[in-house]
Short mmCIF file of C-alpha atoms and ligand atoms in Angstrom, two decimals:
data_model
loop_
_atom_site.label_atom_id
_atom_site.label_comp_id
_atom_site.label_asym_id
_atom_site.label_seq_id
_atom_site.Cartn_x
_atom_site.Cartn_y
_atom_site.Cartn_z
CA UNK A 1 45.88 86.17 142.99
CA UNK A 2 45.70 87.65 139.52
CA UNK A 3 47.67 90.81 140.25
CA UNK A 4 50.86 89.17 141.49
CA UNK A 5 52.77 90.37 138.45
CA UNK A 6 51.37 93.90 138.48
CA UNK A 7 53.85 96.76 138.79
CA UNK A 8 53.67 100.47 139.45
CA UNK A 9 56.02 103.26 138.57
CA UNK A 10 57.60 104.96 141.53
CA UNK A 11 57.14 108.70 141.14
CA UNK A 12 60.26 109.19 143.21
CA UNK A 13 62.77 107.18 141.18
CA UNK A 14 60.77 106.39 138.02
CA UNK A 15 61.48 102.70 138.40
CA UNK A 16 58.98 99.89 137.88
CA UNK A 17 58.23 98.36 141.24
CA UNK A 18 56.17 95.25 142.00
CA UNK A 19 52.77 96.26 143.31
CA UNK A 20 53.29 94.02 146.34
CA UNK A 21 56.44 95.89 147.31
CA UNK A 22 55.32 99.33 146.27
CA UNK A 23 54.41 100.78 149.63
CA UNK A 24 57.66 99.67 151.19
CA UNK A 25 59.64 100.91 148.21
CA UNK A 26 57.96 104.30 148.16
CA UNK A 27 58.67 104.85 151.82
CA UNK A 28 62.28 103.89 151.28
CA UNK A 29 62.52 106.12 148.20
CA UNK A 30 61.02 109.13 149.91
CA UNK A 31 63.42 108.73 152.76
CA UNK A 32 66.60 107.89 150.88
CA UNK A 33 66.17 108.96 147.24
CA UNK A 34 65.21 112.06 145.39
CA UNK A 35 65.00 113.06 141.74
CA UNK A 36 67.72 115.38 140.52
CA UNK A 37 66.00 118.46 139.07
CA UNK A 38 68.69 118.77 136.40
CA UNK A 39 68.68 115.25 134.95
CA UNK A 40 65.57 113.53 136.40
CA UNK A 41 67.73 110.72 137.76
CA UNK A 42 67.01 109.27 141.18
CA UNK A 43 69.95 109.90 143.42
CA UNK A 44 70.44 109.24 147.13
CA UNK A 45 69.03 112.22 148.93
CA UNK A 46 72.21 112.89 150.93
CA UNK A 47 74.28 112.77 147.72
CA UNK A 48 72.19 115.21 145.70
CA UNK A 49 74.47 118.18 146.30
CA UNK A 50 77.52 116.12 145.46
CA UNK A 51 75.75 114.74 142.36
CA UNK A 52 74.80 118.19 141.09
CA UNK A 53 78.32 119.46 141.73
CA UNK A 54 79.97 116.54 139.93
CA UNK A 55 77.54 116.29 137.02
CA UNK A 56 75.86 119.60 136.41
CA UNK A 57 78.35 122.32 137.28
CA UNK A 58 79.15 124.47 134.24
CA UNK A 59 82.75 124.09 133.19
CA UNK A 60 84.76 125.28 130.23
CA UNK A 61 86.64 123.01 127.85
CA UNK A 62 90.31 123.78 128.39
CA UNK A 63 90.97 123.48 124.64
CA UNK A 64 88.12 125.38 122.95
CA UNK A 65 86.77 127.30 125.97
CA UNK A 66 83.19 126.17 125.28
CA UNK A 67 80.88 126.07 128.35
CA UNK A 68 79.06 122.85 129.23
CA UNK A 69 77.93 120.66 132.13
CA UNK A 70 80.78 118.73 133.60
CA UNK A 71 79.08 115.40 132.71
CA UNK A 72 79.47 116.20 128.99
CA UNK A 73 83.11 117.19 129.15
CA UNK A 74 84.66 113.80 128.48
CA UNK A 75 82.51 113.10 125.41
CA UNK A 76 83.16 116.63 124.21
CA UNK A 77 86.93 116.28 124.53
CA UNK A 78 87.07 112.94 122.73
CA UNK A 79 84.36 113.33 120.04
CA UNK A 80 83.16 116.91 119.61
CA UNK A 81 85.79 119.51 120.48
CA UNK A 82 87.04 121.34 117.38
CA UNK A 83 90.47 121.44 119.01
CA UNK A 84 90.67 117.74 119.74
CA UNK A 85 93.85 116.18 118.39
CA UNK A 86 93.41 114.18 115.20
CA UNK A 87 95.94 112.22 113.17
CA UNK A 88 96.29 112.94 109.45
CA UNK A 89 95.71 109.67 107.60
CA UNK A 90 98.34 110.58 104.98
CA UNK A 91 101.31 111.91 106.99
CA UNK A 92 100.32 110.84 110.54
CA UNK A 93 100.85 114.37 111.80
CA UNK A 94 98.69 115.16 114.86
CA UNK A 95 96.76 118.41 114.51
CA UNK A 96 93.51 120.03 115.77
CA UNK A 97 90.32 118.67 114.20
CA UNK A 98 89.34 122.12 112.87
CA UNK A 99 92.53 122.20 110.73
CA UNK A 100 92.29 118.61 109.54
CA UNK A 101 90.07 119.15 106.47
CA UNK A 102 92.24 121.88 105.03
CA UNK A 103 95.43 119.97 105.82
CA UNK A 104 94.19 116.71 104.29
CA UNK A 105 93.10 118.50 101.13
CA UNK A 106 96.71 119.52 100.57
CA UNK A 107 98.37 116.52 102.16
CA UNK A 108 96.25 114.00 100.23
CA UNK A 109 97.10 115.73 96.94
CA UNK A 110 100.74 114.82 97.29
CA UNK A 111 101.72 112.03 94.89
CA UNK A 112 103.78 108.95 95.36
CA UNK A 113 105.23 106.62 92.73
CA UNK A 114 103.23 103.41 92.30
CA UNK A 115 105.91 100.73 91.95
CA UNK A 116 103.55 98.49 89.99
CA UNK A 117 102.59 100.82 87.13
CA UNK A 118 105.34 103.44 87.52
CA UNK A 119 102.84 106.29 87.70
CA UNK A 120 102.47 109.02 90.30
CA UNK A 121 99.26 108.59 92.28
CA UNK A 122 97.68 111.05 94.72
CA UNK A 123 97.85 109.72 98.28
CA UNK A 124 94.08 110.10 98.61
CA UNK A 125 93.54 108.08 95.40
CA UNK A 126 95.82 105.24 96.45
CA UNK A 127 93.17 102.96 98.01
CA UNK A 128 91.16 103.15 94.77
CA UNK A 129 94.30 102.96 92.64
CA UNK A 130 95.25 99.73 94.37
CA UNK A 131 92.07 98.22 92.90
CA UNK A 132 92.41 99.71 89.42
CA UNK A 133 96.21 99.85 88.96
CA UNK A 134 96.92 99.09 85.30
CA UNK A 135 99.82 96.84 86.29
CA UNK A 136 97.44 94.46 88.06
CA UNK A 137 94.58 94.47 85.53
CA UNK A 138 96.54 94.58 82.28
CA UNK A 139 96.09 98.23 81.38
CA UNK A 140 92.31 98.33 81.10
CA UNK A 141 91.87 101.01 83.76
CA UNK A 142 91.29 104.65 82.82
CA UNK A 143 94.44 106.78 82.88
CA UNK A 144 95.29 108.19 86.28
CA UNK A 145 95.33 111.95 86.65
CA UNK A 146 98.10 113.32 88.79
CA UNK A 147 98.96 116.87 89.74
CA UNK A 148 102.65 116.40 89.02
CA UNK A 149 104.03 115.55 85.59
CA UNK A 150 104.81 111.89 85.20
CA UNK A 151 108.55 111.47 84.71
CA UNK A 152 108.55 107.74 84.16
CA UNK A 153 111.79 106.16 83.05
CA UNK A 154 112.24 105.72 79.32
CA UNK A 155 111.76 102.14 78.18
CA UNK A 156 114.06 100.95 75.43
CA UNK A 157 113.95 97.80 73.35
CA UNK A 158 116.56 96.21 71.12
CA UNK A 159 115.84 96.39 67.39
CA UNK A 160 116.09 92.90 65.91
CA UNK A 161 117.40 94.36 62.67
CA UNK A 162 120.32 96.51 63.85
CA UNK A 163 120.59 95.64 67.59
CA UNK A 164 120.38 99.32 68.45
CA UNK A 165 118.54 100.35 71.62
CA UNK A 166 115.43 102.21 70.50
CA UNK A 167 112.86 103.99 72.67
CA UNK A 168 109.85 101.69 72.93
CA UNK A 169 107.57 104.39 71.56
CA UNK A 170 109.79 104.78 68.45
CA UNK A 171 110.44 101.12 67.67
CA UNK A 172 107.60 100.73 65.17
CA UNK A 173 108.75 103.75 63.20
CA UNK A 174 112.37 102.63 63.45
CA UNK A 175 111.66 99.15 62.16
CA UNK A 176 110.15 100.65 59.01
CA UNK A 177 113.36 102.61 58.45
CA UNK A 178 115.70 99.83 59.55
CA UNK A 179 116.89 97.57 56.73
CA UNK A 180 115.07 94.30 57.34
CA UNK A 181 116.80 92.38 54.52
CA UNK A 182 120.25 92.76 56.04
CA UNK A 183 120.80 90.69 59.14
CA UNK A 184 123.16 91.61 61.94
CA UNK A 185 124.70 88.13 61.59
CA UNK A 186 125.87 89.01 58.10
CA UNK A 187 128.08 91.82 59.37
CA UNK A 188 129.55 89.72 62.14
CA UNK A 189 130.86 87.40 59.45
CA UNK A 190 131.98 90.10 57.05
CA UNK A 191 135.02 91.53 58.83
CA UNK A 192 136.16 94.87 57.46
CA UNK A 193 139.76 93.68 56.84
CA UNK A 194 138.45 90.79 54.74
CA UNK A 195 136.28 93.01 52.62
CA UNK A 196 139.19 94.67 50.82
CA UNK A 197 140.41 91.37 49.38
CA UNK A 198 136.99 89.78 49.13
CA UNK A 199 135.87 89.18 45.59
CA UNK A 200 132.39 90.61 46.05
CA UNK A 201 129.96 88.20 44.44
CA UNK A 202 126.82 89.62 45.99
CA UNK A 203 125.38 93.08 45.86
CA UNK A 204 125.61 93.92 49.58
CA UNK A 205 129.18 92.68 49.77
CA UNK A 206 130.13 95.01 46.95
CA UNK A 207 128.43 97.92 48.60
CA UNK A 208 130.16 97.27 51.90
CA UNK A 209 133.54 96.91 50.23
CA UNK A 210 133.02 100.16 48.42
CA UNK A 211 131.84 101.94 51.55
CA UNK A 212 134.59 100.69 53.80
CA UNK A 213 137.14 101.80 51.19
CA UNK A 214 135.52 105.18 51.12
CA UNK A 215 135.75 105.42 54.87
CA UNK A 216 139.38 104.42 54.96
CA UNK A 217 140.19 106.95 52.28
CA UNK A 218 138.38 109.74 54.01
CA UNK A 219 139.61 109.01 57.53
CA UNK A 220 143.36 108.71 57.00
CA UNK A 221 144.02 110.45 60.30
CA UNK A 222 142.93 107.23 62.01
CA UNK A 223 140.38 108.65 64.41
CA UNK A 224 137.36 108.12 62.19
CA UNK A 225 134.74 105.42 62.66
CA UNK A 226 137.14 102.75 61.36
CA UNK A 227 140.22 104.05 63.16
CA UNK A 228 141.91 102.16 65.97
CA UNK A 229 141.80 105.03 68.47
CA UNK A 230 138.94 105.72 70.85
CA UNK A 231 137.32 103.89 73.71
CA UNK A 232 135.22 101.00 72.32
CA UNK A 233 132.72 101.46 75.16
CA UNK A 234 132.23 105.12 74.36
CA UNK A 235 128.71 106.00 73.23
CA UNK A 236 128.64 107.83 69.91
CA UNK A 237 125.88 108.98 67.64
CA UNK A 238 125.41 107.64 64.12
CA UNK A 239 125.72 110.64 61.76
CA UNK A 240 123.08 109.16 59.45
CA UNK A 241 120.23 108.13 61.73
CA UNK A 242 121.40 109.74 65.01
CA UNK A 243 121.12 106.55 67.05
CA UNK A 244 123.35 106.54 70.13
CA UNK A 245 125.45 103.37 70.10
CA UNK A 246 128.68 102.05 71.66
CA UNK A 247 131.59 102.84 69.32
CA UNK A 248 132.13 99.17 68.50
CA UNK A 249 128.51 98.62 67.52
CA UNK A 250 128.42 101.95 65.72
CA UNK A 251 131.06 100.83 63.22
CA UNK A 252 128.85 98.00 62.05
CA UNK A 253 125.73 100.06 62.28
CA UNK A 254 127.12 102.81 60.07
CA UNK A 255 127.81 100.31 57.30
CA UNK A 256 124.20 99.25 57.34
CA UNK A 257 123.07 102.85 57.50
CA UNK A 258 125.24 103.59 54.42
CA UNK A 259 123.81 100.56 52.65
CA UNK A 260 120.38 101.83 53.39
CA UNK A 261 121.19 105.23 51.94
CA UNK A 262 122.74 103.66 48.81
CA UNK A 263 119.74 101.38 48.33
CA UNK A 264 117.44 104.35 48.46
ZN1 ZN B 301 61.44 104.74 143.96
ZN1 ZN B 302 71.44 115.24 137.90
ZN1 ZN B 303 86.39 121.77 123.47
ZN1 ZN B 304 99.03 115.13 106.45
ZN1 ZN B 305 99.80 101.54 89.88
ZN1 ZN B 306 117.12 98.89 63.62
ZN1 ZN B 307 122.59 104.94 61.55
#
């Protein structure tokens, strides 16, 4: 027959039923099933009261007190309730959903030191910062804006001319002022005690001899830059250029500084 595959919709349960079985099905449906007036679902006739009680009774959410059918309560509690517990992505504190936005606005504005570029980065900017961190792309990223002042550690470099530790930002200026013609090696060879007797045959030697004599004359008390007293590891400041140097280094440095002044 050509209508073997034909189906009809049961008005009782809204299901598609094979035409051949329809009469039997409908009888069965009428006897055993009915359509719930609240949700249009076919439910066993003897379970309708139980179904309506379990699914459609109005209940209140215990957290936000909102009224709803019982069948919606679980979805409400997990996905919709404004009081549902949520975890802050920045501090992992659990707090009600309705307070999360305000909390995260503050919490995500806290900064943390990026160990790669030594800058303070807002917690909420960290995923993006990880992609643009200047330490990983050679400084071509735009400068990061942070709400707290950046107190990065001062970077110092050693001046090749005078071996003093100079702030990296000042080294270019310093090297212009530093005497490039006089090498540190020269002073290591020219010991102060030898200079007195040395028959100065070059200009710098003469200057040093003269200067060291001047120092000895003016610091007879013995606690001056050329005196024997004092801790050699002590950090002192050069009176001429105000560089902070260990006392031992400072002795040599001051000679050069004097030379520089004389040459001016
Ligand atoms: Zn049916
Ligand atoms: Zn129902
Ligand atoms: Zn709720
Ligand atoms: Zn937080
Ligand atoms: Zn970084
Ligand atoms: Zn220098
Ligand atoms: Zn100096």
